[in-house]
Short mmCIF file of C-alpha atoms (C1' of nucleotides) in Angstrom, two decimals:
data_model
loop_
_atom_site.label_atom_id
_atom_site.label_comp_id
_atom_site.label_asym_id
_atom_site.label_seq_id
_atom_site.Cartn_x
_atom_site.Cartn_y
_atom_site.Cartn_z
CA UNK A 160 80.52 29.44 -66.37
CA UNK A 161 76.87 28.59 -66.31
CA UNK A 162 75.51 27.21 -69.60
CA UNK A 163 71.76 28.08 -70.53
CA UNK A 164 69.41 25.87 -69.31
CA UNK A 165 66.90 24.01 -71.28
CA UNK A 166 64.37 25.80 -69.51
CA UNK A 167 62.20 28.65 -70.66
CA UNK A 168 59.82 31.07 -68.52
CA UNK A 169 57.16 33.31 -68.98
CA UNK A 170 57.81 35.82 -66.27
CA UNK A 171 58.32 39.00 -68.19
CA UNK A 172 54.57 38.57 -69.67
CA UNK A 173 53.29 37.32 -66.28
CA UNK A 174 54.51 40.63 -64.94
CA UNK A 175 52.70 42.45 -67.89
CA UNK A 176 49.59 40.46 -67.24
CA UNK A 177 49.80 41.37 -63.79
CA UNK A 178 49.18 45.25 -63.94
CA UNK A 179 52.60 46.11 -65.66
CA UNK A 180 54.35 44.94 -62.35
CA UNK A 181 57.93 46.02 -62.50
CA UNK A 182 60.87 43.61 -62.14
CA UNK A 183 61.98 45.61 -58.87
CA UNK A 184 58.51 44.97 -57.12
CA UNK A 185 58.32 41.57 -58.37
CA UNK A 186 61.91 40.71 -56.64
CA UNK A 187 60.80 42.21 -53.67
CA UNK A 188 57.84 39.95 -53.33
CA UNK A 189 59.74 36.68 -53.62
CA UNK A 190 62.78 38.08 -51.99
CA UNK A 191 65.34 38.41 -54.34
CA UNK A 192 67.31 41.18 -55.77
CA UNK A 193 66.45 43.05 -58.96
CA UNK A 194 69.31 41.51 -60.79
CA UNK A 195 68.17 38.14 -59.90
CA UNK A 196 64.78 38.72 -61.80
CA UNK A 197 66.95 40.13 -64.83
CA UNK A 198 68.94 37.07 -64.91
CA UNK A 199 65.87 34.65 -65.03
CA UNK A 200 64.04 36.56 -67.34
CA UNK A 201 67.29 36.86 -69.69
CA UNK A 202 67.40 33.08 -69.24
CA UNK A 203 70.98 33.42 -67.86
CA UNK A 204 70.56 31.01 -65.51
CA UNK A 205 67.52 28.90 -64.03
CA UNK A 206 66.44 30.05 -60.60
CA UNK A 207 66.39 27.87 -57.52
CA UNK A 208 62.94 25.66 -56.88
CA UNK A 209 62.39 27.82 -54.06
CA UNK A 210 62.44 31.11 -56.20
CA UNK A 211 60.49 29.19 -59.00
CA UNK A 212 57.87 28.24 -56.56
CA UNK A 213 57.52 31.83 -54.88
CA UNK A 214 57.21 33.54 -58.43
CA UNK A 215 54.40 31.01 -59.31
CA UNK A 216 52.64 31.70 -56.11
CA UNK A 217 52.95 35.70 -56.64
CA UNK A 218 51.12 35.24 -60.10
CA UNK A 219 48.88 32.47 -58.66
CA UNK A 220 49.72 30.17 -61.06
CA UNK A 221 51.29 26.61 -61.22
CA UNK A 222 55.25 26.36 -61.68
CA UNK A 223 54.70 24.50 -64.83
CA UNK A 224 52.71 27.50 -65.80
CA UNK A 225 55.82 29.74 -65.56
CA UNK A 226 58.70 27.51 -66.23
CA UNK A 227 58.29 24.84 -68.83
CA UNK A 228 61.32 22.26 -70.05
CA UNK A 229 61.95 22.56 -73.13
CA UNK A 230 64.64 20.00 -74.54
CA UNK A 231 64.81 19.21 -78.07
CA UNK A 232 66.16 15.97 -77.80
CA UNK A 233 65.98 13.74 -75.35
CA UNK A 234 65.00 9.82 -75.22
CA UNK B 178 74.84 27.26 -44.28
CA UNK B 179 71.50 26.28 -46.17
CA UNK B 180 68.43 26.74 -44.43
CA UNK B 181 65.90 24.15 -44.66
CA UNK B 182 63.92 24.85 -47.81
CA UNK B 183 60.02 25.10 -47.29
CA UNK B 184 59.79 22.40 -49.96
CA UNK B 185 58.78 18.57 -49.94
CA UNK B 186 59.53 16.30 -52.11
CA UNK B 187 58.36 12.60 -52.72
CA UNK B 188 61.41 11.12 -54.58
CA UNK B 189 62.06 8.11 -51.84
CA UNK B 190 58.63 7.36 -52.50
CA UNK B 191 58.51 7.75 -56.39
CA UNK B 192 61.55 5.36 -56.51
CA UNK B 193 60.17 2.83 -54.43
CA UNK B 194 56.84 2.67 -56.58
CA UNK B 195 59.58 2.83 -59.60
CA UNK B 196 60.64 -0.73 -59.50
CA UNK B 197 62.34 -0.21 -56.28
CA UNK B 198 64.80 2.10 -58.29
CA UNK B 199 68.13 2.35 -56.40
CA UNK B 200 69.43 6.02 -55.51
CA UNK B 201 72.54 5.32 -57.62
CA UNK B 202 70.36 4.58 -60.35
CA UNK B 203 68.41 7.70 -60.24
CA UNK B 204 71.32 9.75 -59.86
CA UNK B 205 72.51 8.14 -62.89
CA UNK B 206 69.27 8.74 -65.11
CA UNK B 207 69.33 12.86 -64.16
CA UNK B 208 72.88 13.51 -64.45
CA UNK B 209 73.76 14.05 -60.64
CA UNK B 210 75.83 12.20 -58.11
CA UNK B 211 74.45 9.76 -55.53
CA UNK B 212 74.90 12.25 -53.11
CA UNK B 213 73.02 14.95 -54.48
CA UNK B 214 70.21 12.50 -54.72
CA UNK B 215 70.66 11.44 -51.16
CA UNK B 216 70.79 15.49 -50.13
CA UNK B 217 67.56 15.97 -52.02
CA UNK B 218 65.42 13.32 -50.27
CA UNK B 219 66.84 14.14 -46.91
CA UNK B 220 65.62 17.85 -47.71
CA UNK B 221 69.13 19.38 -47.09
CA UNK B 222 68.26 21.48 -50.13
CA UNK B 223 66.36 22.01 -52.50
CA UNK B 224 67.68 21.16 -56.23
CA UNK B 225 68.05 23.59 -59.21
CA UNK B 226 65.33 23.76 -61.38
CA UNK B 227 66.81 21.72 -63.68
CA UNK B 228 67.36 18.71 -62.03
CA UNK B 229 63.94 19.22 -60.43
CA UNK B 230 62.53 18.64 -63.85
CA UNK B 231 64.67 15.72 -64.97
CA UNK B 232 63.53 14.09 -61.88
CA UNK B 233 60.11 14.38 -62.81
CA UNK B 234 60.61 13.21 -66.36
CA UNK B 235 62.06 10.23 -64.95
CA UNK B 236 58.98 9.42 -63.10
CA UNK B 237 56.81 10.39 -65.66
CA UNK B 238 54.91 12.90 -63.74
CA UNK B 239 54.52 16.96 -63.37
CA UNK B 240 56.97 18.83 -61.16
CA UNK B 241 54.37 19.27 -58.81
CA UNK B 242 53.87 15.99 -58.49
CA UNK B 243 57.33 15.48 -57.00
CA UNK B 244 57.96 19.17 -55.24
CA UNK B 245 55.60 20.69 -53.15
CA UNK B 246 55.61 24.16 -51.61
CA UNK B 247 54.40 23.58 -48.09
CA UNK B 248 54.80 27.14 -46.27
CA UNK B 249 52.42 27.60 -43.42
CA UNK B 250 51.15 30.96 -44.87
CA UNK B 251 52.64 33.93 -46.46
CA UNK B 252 52.51 37.19 -44.56
"C1'" DT C 250 65.82 70.57 -69.38
"C1'" DC C 251 65.51 68.14 -65.33
"C1'" DT C 252 63.80 63.78 -62.40
"C1'" DC C 253 62.18 60.06 -62.09
"C1'" DC C 254 61.47 55.16 -63.16
"C1'" DA C 255 62.30 51.01 -65.78
"C1'" DT C 256 65.38 48.09 -67.79
"C1'" DG C 257 69.88 46.88 -68.60
"C1'" DT C 258 75.47 45.92 -68.29
"C1'" DC C 259 79.19 44.85 -65.44
"C1'" DA C 260 82.59 43.21 -61.77
"C1'" DA C 261 83.39 40.95 -57.58
"C1'" DA C 262 81.72 39.19 -53.28
"C1'" DA C 263 79.00 35.82 -50.93
"C1'" DA C 264 75.82 31.86 -50.36
"C1'" DT C 265 74.49 27.81 -52.05
"C1'" DT C 266 74.25 23.59 -54.59
"C1'" DT C 267 76.86 19.48 -56.94
"C1'" DC C 268 81.16 17.01 -57.01
"C1'" DT C 269 84.75 13.95 -55.56
"C1'" DT C 270 86.33 10.82 -52.57
"C1'" DA C 271 86.65 8.02 -48.88
"C1'" DC C 272 84.70 5.37 -45.05
"C1'" DA C 273 80.69 2.92 -42.43
"C1'" DT C 274 76.61 0.02 -41.50
"C1'" DG C 275 72.81 -3.32 -42.56
"C1'" DG C 276 70.78 -6.82 -45.38
"C1'" DC C 277 71.30 -10.47 -48.09
"C1'" DT C 278 73.77 -14.48 -50.25
"C1'" DC C 279 76.82 -17.55 -51.11
"C1'" DG D 63 82.87 -15.38 -42.80
"C1'" DA D 64 83.38 -12.93 -47.17
"C1'" DG D 65 81.50 -10.19 -50.89
"C1'" DC D 66 77.77 -7.37 -52.95
"C1'" DC D 67 74.55 -3.52 -52.64
"C1'" DA D 68 71.85 0.27 -51.29
"C1'" DT D 69 71.99 3.66 -47.91
"C1'" DG D 70 74.19 7.25 -45.07
"C1'" DT D 71 78.13 10.55 -43.20
"C1'" DA D 72 81.49 13.66 -43.69
"C1'" DA D 73 84.80 17.25 -45.58
"C1'" DG D 74 87.02 20.06 -49.16
"C1'" DA D 75 86.80 21.58 -54.09
"C1'" DA D 76 84.13 22.90 -57.67
"C1'" DA D 77 80.57 25.12 -60.04
"C1'" DT D 78 76.36 27.60 -60.00
"C1'" DT D 79 73.34 31.09 -58.22
"C1'" DT D 80 72.30 35.27 -55.65
"C1'" DT D 81 73.72 39.70 -53.98
"C1'" DT D 82 76.32 44.39 -53.51
"C1'" DG D 83 77.05 48.31 -55.43
"C1'" DA D 84 77.84 51.20 -59.36
"C1'" DC D 85 76.64 53.39 -63.42
"C1'" DA D 86 74.11 53.76 -68.82
"C1'" DT D 87 70.24 54.29 -71.51
"C1'" DG D 88 65.40 55.64 -72.89
"C1'" DG D 89 60.61 56.76 -71.77
"C1'" DA D 90 57.42 60.00 -69.49
"C1'" DG D 91 56.31 63.85 -67.40
"C1'" DA D 92 56.78 68.60 -64.83
#
DNA sequence: TCTCCATGTCAAAAATTTCTTACATGGCTC
DNA sequence: GAGCCATGTAAGAAATTTTTGACATGGAGA
Protein backbone atom coordinates (compact mmCIF):
# COMPACT_ATOMS: atom_id res chain seq x y z
CA UNK A 1 0.00 0.00 0.00
CA UNK A 2 0.89 3.61 -0.14
CA UNK A 3 3.21 5.10 2.43
CA UNK A 4 2.35 8.44 3.88
CA UNK A 5 4.21 11.00 1.87
CA UNK A 6 6.43 13.63 3.53
CA UNK A 7 4.08 16.32 2.34
CA UNK A 8 1.56 18.19 4.43
CA UNK A 9 -1.24 20.39 3.23
CA UNK A 10 -3.59 23.06 4.39
CA UNK A 11 -6.56 22.19 2.25
CA UNK A 12 -8.90 21.89 5.19
CA UNK A 13 -7.93 25.26 6.62
CA UNK A 14 -8.20 26.89 3.23
CA UNK A 15 -11.68 25.51 2.79
CA UNK A 16 -12.69 26.96 6.10
CA UNK A 17 -11.29 30.40 5.37
CA UNK A 18 -12.93 30.20 2.01
CA UNK A 19 -16.42 30.71 3.29
CA UNK A 20 -16.60 27.24 4.77
CA UNK A 21 -16.51 25.58 1.41
CA UNK A 22 -17.51 21.94 1.72
CA UNK A 23 -15.42 19.01 0.60
CA UNK A 24 -18.05 18.22 -1.98
CA UNK A 25 -17.94 21.74 -3.39
CA UNK A 26 -14.16 21.72 -3.59
CA UNK A 27 -14.18 18.31 -5.22
CA UNK A 28 -16.56 19.55 -7.85
CA UNK A 29 -14.52 22.67 -8.55
CA UNK A 30 -11.30 20.81 -9.09
CA UNK A 31 -12.91 17.95 -10.93
CA UNK A 32 -12.29 15.05 -8.61
CA UNK A 33 -14.51 13.10 -6.27
CA UNK A 34 -15.20 13.81 -2.64
CA UNK A 35 -13.29 10.67 -1.70
CA UNK A 36 -10.21 12.14 -3.26
CA UNK A 37 -10.51 15.36 -1.29
CA UNK A 38 -10.95 13.41 1.91
CA UNK A 39 -7.91 11.26 1.21
CA UNK A 40 -5.77 14.27 0.40
CA UNK A 41 -6.84 16.17 3.51
CA UNK A 42 -6.11 13.14 5.61
CA UNK A 43 -2.72 12.74 3.98
CA UNK A 44 -3.44 9.22 2.87
CA UNK A 45 -1.64 9.97 -0.34
CA UNK A 46 -0.43 13.02 -2.17
CA UNK A 47 -2.41 14.16 -5.17
CA UNK A 48 -1.22 14.41 -8.71
CA UNK A 49 0.55 17.62 -9.61
CA UNK A 50 -2.47 18.47 -11.68
CA UNK A 51 -4.93 18.19 -8.81
CA UNK A 52 -2.55 20.12 -6.60
CA UNK A 53 -2.41 22.99 -9.07
CA UNK A 54 -6.17 23.05 -9.41
CA UNK A 55 -6.64 23.20 -5.67
CA UNK A 56 -4.22 26.10 -5.36
CA UNK A 57 -6.04 27.89 -8.12
CA UNK A 58 -9.40 27.53 -6.47
CA UNK A 59 -8.06 29.24 -3.41
CA UNK A 60 -6.08 31.78 -5.38
CA UNK A 61 -2.76 30.93 -3.79
CA UNK A 62 0.50 29.34 -4.82
CA UNK A 63 1.05 25.63 -4.86
CA UNK A 64 3.53 25.82 -2.03
CA UNK A 65 1.06 27.79 0.06
CA UNK A 66 -1.13 24.70 0.06
CA UNK A 67 1.34 21.85 0.02
CA UNK A 68 4.66 21.80 1.78
CA UNK A 69 7.53 19.42 1.89
CA UNK A 70 8.47 18.50 5.39
CA UNK A 71 10.98 15.78 5.35
CA UNK A 72 12.83 15.83 8.67
CA UNK A 73 16.14 14.47 7.51
CA UNK A 74 17.60 14.78 4.12
CA UNK A 75 21.09 15.79 3.33
CA UNK B 1 -4.59 6.43 -21.74
CA UNK B 2 -3.18 9.49 -20.17
CA UNK B 3 -4.00 12.87 -21.59
CA UNK B 4 -1.26 15.38 -21.76
CA UNK B 5 -1.62 17.51 -18.70
CA UNK B 6 -1.82 21.31 -18.90
CA UNK B 7 1.46 21.54 -17.05
CA UNK B 8 4.82 22.40 -18.53
CA UNK B 9 8.19 22.02 -16.93
CA UNK B 10 11.75 23.19 -17.21
CA UNK B 11 13.47 20.07 -16.01
CA UNK B 12 15.58 19.75 -19.12
CA UNK B 13 16.78 23.35 -18.98
CA UNK B 14 17.50 23.06 -15.28
CA UNK B 15 19.59 19.98 -15.87
CA UNK B 16 21.60 21.82 -18.46
CA UNK B 17 22.24 24.83 -16.28
CA UNK B 18 23.09 22.46 -13.51
CA UNK B 19 26.40 21.44 -14.89
CA UNK B 20 24.86 19.37 -17.64
CA UNK B 21 23.48 16.87 -15.23
CA UNK B 22 22.36 13.76 -17.07
CA UNK B 23 18.89 12.28 -16.92
CA UNK B 24 20.35 9.26 -15.20
CA UNK B 25 22.01 11.37 -12.53
CA UNK B 26 18.85 13.33 -11.86
CA UNK B 27 16.81 10.16 -11.71
CA UNK B 28 19.16 8.74 -9.14
CA UNK B 29 19.06 11.87 -7.00
CA UNK B 30 15.31 12.02 -6.83
CA UNK B 31 14.89 8.31 -6.48
CA UNK B 32 13.08 7.41 -9.67
CA UNK B 33 14.15 5.68 -12.84
CA UNK B 34 15.53 7.27 -15.96
CA UNK B 35 12.36 6.35 -17.79
CA UNK B 36 10.39 8.47 -15.40
CA UNK B 37 12.61 11.49 -15.97
CA UNK B 38 12.28 11.07 -19.72
CA UNK B 39 8.49 10.83 -19.51
CA UNK B 40 8.27 13.91 -17.32
CA UNK B 41 10.56 15.97 -19.55
CA UNK B 42 8.53 14.95 -22.56
CA UNK B 43 5.32 15.85 -20.80
CA UNK B 44 3.86 12.41 -21.25
CA UNK B 45 2.40 12.68 -17.79
CA UNK B 46 2.86 14.87 -14.79
CA UNK B 47 4.78 13.45 -11.86
CA UNK B 48 3.50 12.87 -8.39
CA UNK B 49 3.67 15.87 -6.08
CA UNK B 50 6.39 14.05 -4.25
CA UNK B 51 8.62 13.63 -7.28
CA UNK B 52 7.94 17.22 -8.23
CA UNK B 53 9.10 18.46 -4.85
CA UNK B 54 12.23 16.35 -4.99
CA UNK B 55 13.13 17.67 -8.41
CA UNK B 56 12.74 21.27 -7.26
CA UNK B 57 14.89 20.51 -4.27
CA UNK B 58 17.70 19.07 -6.33
CA UNK B 59 17.88 22.27 -8.30
CA UNK B 60 17.39 24.45 -5.26
CA UNK B 61 14.36 26.24 -6.61
CA UNK B 62 10.66 26.42 -5.86
CA UNK B 63 8.18 23.96 -7.21
CA UNK B 64 6.57 26.55 -9.41
CA UNK B 65 9.94 27.49 -10.86
CA UNK B 66 10.07 24.02 -12.33
CA UNK B 67 6.46 23.22 -13.11
CA UNK B 68 3.90 25.69 -14.30
CA UNK B 69 0.25 25.51 -14.97
CA UNK B 70 -0.58 26.75 -18.40
CA UNK B 71 -4.20 26.29 -19.01
CA UNK B 72 -5.56 28.75 -21.55
CA UNK B 73 -8.48 29.83 -19.41
CA UNK B 74 -10.80 28.31 -16.97
CA UNK B 75 -14.48 28.54 -17.59
C1' DT C 1 -38.66 13.01 15.42
C1' DC C 2 -37.51 13.47 10.70
C1' DT C 3 -34.80 15.36 7.15
C1' DC C 4 -30.80 17.42 5.20
C1' DC C 5 -26.01 18.13 4.93
C1' DA C 6 -21.17 17.44 5.95
C1' DT C 7 -17.91 14.29 7.10
C1' DG C 8 -16.14 9.75 7.42
C1' DT C 9 -15.32 4.55 6.50
C1' DC C 10 -14.93 0.61 3.59
C1' DA C 11 -14.08 -2.19 -0.48
C1' DA C 12 -13.31 -3.12 -5.20
C1' DA C 13 -12.67 -1.44 -9.89
C1' DA C 14 -10.56 1.81 -13.09
C1' DA C 15 -7.06 4.95 -14.42
C1' DT C 16 -2.59 6.80 -14.17
C1' DT C 17 2.20 6.77 -12.78
C1' DT C 18 6.40 4.24 -12.10
C1' DC C 19 9.43 0.27 -12.76
C1' DT C 20 11.83 -3.27 -15.26
C1' DT C 21 13.95 -4.92 -19.19
C1' DA C 22 15.49 -4.72 -23.68
C1' DC C 23 16.96 -2.59 -27.74
C1' DA C 24 18.24 1.59 -31.07
C1' DT C 25 20.68 5.81 -32.31
C1' DG C 26 24.12 9.56 -32.36
C1' DG C 27 28.25 11.63 -30.55
C1' DC C 28 32.70 11.20 -28.79
C1' DT C 29 37.17 9.17 -28.02
C1' DC C 30 40.64 5.87 -28.47
C1' DG D 1 36.03 0.03 -35.98
C1' DA D 2 35.11 -0.71 -30.97
C1' DG D 3 33.72 1.02 -26.59
C1' DC D 4 31.22 4.43 -23.89
C1' DC D 5 27.65 7.53 -22.70
C1' DA D 6 23.43 10.10 -23.23
C1' DT D 7 19.10 10.01 -25.01
C1' DG D 8 15.09 7.74 -26.87
C1' DT D 9 11.42 3.96 -27.82
C1' DA D 10 8.64 0.16 -26.53
C1' DA D 11 5.90 -3.25 -23.83
C1' DG D 12 4.25 -5.36 -19.81
C1' DA D 13 4.26 -5.63 -14.80
C1' DA D 14 3.82 -3.29 -10.45
C1' DA D 15 2.47 0.45 -7.56
C1' DT D 16 -0.20 4.39 -6.55
C1' DT D 17 -4.03 7.53 -7.27
C1' DT D 18 -8.83 8.16 -8.37
C1' DT D 19 -13.48 6.57 -9.01
C1' DT D 20 -17.71 4.29 -7.89
C1' DG D 21 -21.15 2.94 -4.75
C1' DA D 22 -22.76 1.89 -0.39
C1' DC D 23 -23.40 2.78 4.32
C1' DA D 24 -22.64 5.28 9.18
C1' DT D 25 -22.47 9.25 12.29
C1' DG D 26 -23.31 13.88 14.22
C1' DG D 27 -25.15 18.57 13.94
C1' DA D 28 -28.60 21.90 12.59
C1' DG D 29 -33.16 23.02 11.70
C1' DA D 30 -38.18 22.36 10.68
